[in-house]
Amino acid sequence: MIHIRHADESPHEASEINVTPFIDVMLVLLVIFMVTAPLTTVNVPVDLPSSTEKPAPRPDDPVFLTVKADHGLALGEDDIAADAMPAALATATKGNKDERIFLRADKTVDYGTLMGVMDKLRAAGY
């Protein structure tokens, strides 16, 4: 008897990797990490000492220097030129270089402009 072998009957090797078990393991690990992540935050109970120091009093007449959106300067409510800032500050602080200057800026003012004004304040001695 002659036996004809068909292609269906031959044992063939699996040429593809079955990734389903790998995905299952990864999903289980993901769930485990999601459940345990909130528990790993550090909550150290600390009894902080209370301070007996009084808060620093706010000055009666604070000096506000404002950098406006158009990069112009205002001292209090009055507009000033950038080159006139040291003289205007000397007048506003009555010559006291140790007085605190409150610097405000519009939210559209870039960091470089604000730092330039701070450098001018430092150069003026404040």
Short mmCIF file of C-alpha atoms in Angstrom, two decimals:
data_model
loop_
_atom_site.label_atom_id
_atom_site.label_comp_id
_atom_site.label_asym_id
_atom_site.label_seq_id
_atom_site.Cartn_x
_atom_site.Cartn_y
_atom_site.Cartn_z
CA MET A 1 0.00 0.00 0.00
CA ILE A 2 1.31 3.33 -0.99
CA HIS A 3 0.83 6.08 1.53
CA ILE A 4 0.75 9.63 0.20
CA ARG A 5 1.80 12.17 2.73
CA HIS A 6 -0.12 15.41 2.82
CA ALA A 7 1.19 18.71 4.12
CA ASP A 8 -1.45 18.74 6.89
CA GLU A 9 -0.13 15.59 8.48
CA SER A 10 3.46 16.73 9.00
CA PRO A 11 4.29 18.10 12.39
CA HIS A 12 5.17 21.74 12.05
CA GLU A 13 6.93 23.96 14.51
CA ALA A 14 5.37 27.08 16.00
CA SER A 15 7.09 30.02 14.39
CA GLU A 16 5.34 32.69 16.50
CA ILE A 17 5.76 33.52 20.17
CA ASN A 18 2.62 33.40 22.23
CA VAL A 19 2.62 36.71 24.13
CA THR A 20 -0.69 36.26 25.92
CA PRO A 21 0.86 34.88 29.15
CA PHE A 22 3.39 37.71 29.12
CA ILE A 23 0.63 40.31 28.83
CA ASP A 24 -1.30 38.63 31.65
CA VAL A 25 1.73 38.77 33.95
CA MET A 26 2.36 42.42 33.08
CA LEU A 27 -1.26 43.37 33.82
CA VAL A 28 -1.13 41.60 37.19
CA LEU A 29 2.10 43.43 38.05
CA LEU A 30 0.55 46.73 36.99
CA VAL A 31 -2.44 46.16 39.26
CA ILE A 32 -0.15 45.23 42.16
CA PHE A 33 1.91 48.40 41.71
CA MET A 34 -1.22 50.54 41.40
CA VAL A 35 -2.56 49.15 44.67
CA THR A 36 0.69 49.41 46.61
CA ALA A 37 1.88 52.81 45.31
CA PRO A 38 -0.35 54.90 47.62
CA LEU A 39 0.82 52.84 50.58
CA THR A 40 4.50 53.59 49.98
CA THR A 41 4.24 57.34 50.67
CA VAL A 42 6.22 58.37 53.70
CA ASN A 43 4.15 59.73 56.55
CA VAL A 44 6.52 60.40 59.38
CA PRO A 45 4.78 61.86 62.39
CA VAL A 46 6.80 64.82 63.59
CA ASP A 47 5.93 66.98 66.55
CA LEU A 48 7.30 70.35 65.44
CA PRO A 49 8.16 72.87 68.11
CA SER A 50 6.04 75.95 68.30
CA SER A 51 7.66 79.30 67.70
CA THR A 52 7.49 82.08 70.23
CA GLU A 53 8.80 84.60 67.70
CA LYS A 54 6.28 87.20 66.65
CA PRO A 55 5.75 87.54 62.90
CA ALA A 56 7.57 90.45 61.33
CA PRO A 57 5.31 93.47 61.25
CA ARG A 58 4.34 94.82 57.88
CA PRO A 59 5.71 98.28 57.23
CA ASP A 60 3.25 101.13 57.67
CA ASP A 61 3.98 102.54 54.24
CA PRO A 62 5.42 99.75 52.03
CA VAL A 63 7.33 100.69 48.88
CA PHE A 64 6.02 98.81 45.83
CA LEU A 65 8.00 98.74 42.60
CA THR A 66 5.91 97.32 39.76
CA VAL A 67 7.06 96.04 36.37
CA LYS A 68 4.13 96.54 34.02
CA ALA A 69 3.20 94.43 30.98
CA ASP A 70 4.89 96.92 28.62
CA HIS A 71 8.11 96.61 30.73
CA GLY A 72 7.55 100.08 32.16
CA LEU A 73 8.15 100.73 35.86
CA ALA A 74 5.83 102.20 38.46
CA LEU A 75 6.78 103.20 41.99
CA GLY A 76 3.61 103.01 44.02
CA GLU A 77 1.01 104.46 41.65
CA ASP A 78 3.39 106.75 39.74
CA ASP A 79 5.11 105.77 36.48
CA ILE A 80 8.88 106.22 36.50
CA ALA A 81 11.61 105.83 33.91
CA ALA A 82 14.17 103.04 34.36
CA ASP A 83 17.09 105.48 34.62
CA ALA A 84 15.23 107.59 37.24
CA MET A 85 14.54 104.56 39.46
CA PRO A 86 17.44 105.07 41.97
CA ALA A 87 16.50 108.71 42.61
CA ALA A 88 12.79 107.88 42.93
CA LEU A 89 13.56 105.03 45.34
CA ALA A 90 15.80 107.30 47.43
CA THR A 91 12.92 109.75 47.71
CA ALA A 92 10.36 107.02 48.52
CA THR A 93 12.56 105.36 51.17
CA LYS A 94 13.90 108.68 52.52
CA GLY A 95 17.45 107.51 51.81
CA ASN A 96 17.12 104.30 53.88
CA LYS A 97 18.89 101.60 51.83
CA ASP A 98 17.83 98.89 54.32
CA GLU A 99 14.12 99.40 53.71
CA ARG A 100 12.36 96.48 52.07
CA ILE A 101 11.23 97.02 48.48
CA PHE A 102 8.26 94.93 47.34
CA LEU A 103 8.75 94.02 43.68
CA ARG A 104 5.69 93.10 41.64
CA ALA A 105 5.44 92.15 37.98
CA ASP A 106 2.73 91.48 35.45
CA LYS A 107 2.37 87.81 34.56
CA THR A 108 3.35 88.53 30.95
CA VAL A 109 6.73 89.98 31.98
CA ASP A 110 9.55 87.58 31.13
CA TYR A 111 12.07 86.39 33.69
CA GLY A 112 14.99 88.26 32.13
CA THR A 113 13.26 91.64 32.44
CA LEU A 114 12.37 90.98 36.08
CA MET A 115 15.95 89.95 36.86
CA GLY A 116 17.21 93.11 35.11
CA VAL A 117 15.09 95.26 37.43
CA MET A 118 16.37 93.28 40.43
CA ASP A 119 19.95 93.91 39.25
CA LYS A 120 19.21 97.65 39.03
CA LEU A 121 17.82 97.53 42.57
CA ARG A 122 20.96 95.75 43.79
CA ALA A 123 23.19 98.24 41.95
CA ALA A 124 21.30 101.09 43.62
CA GLY A 125 22.13 99.53 47.00
CA TYR A 126 18.76 98.05 47.98
#
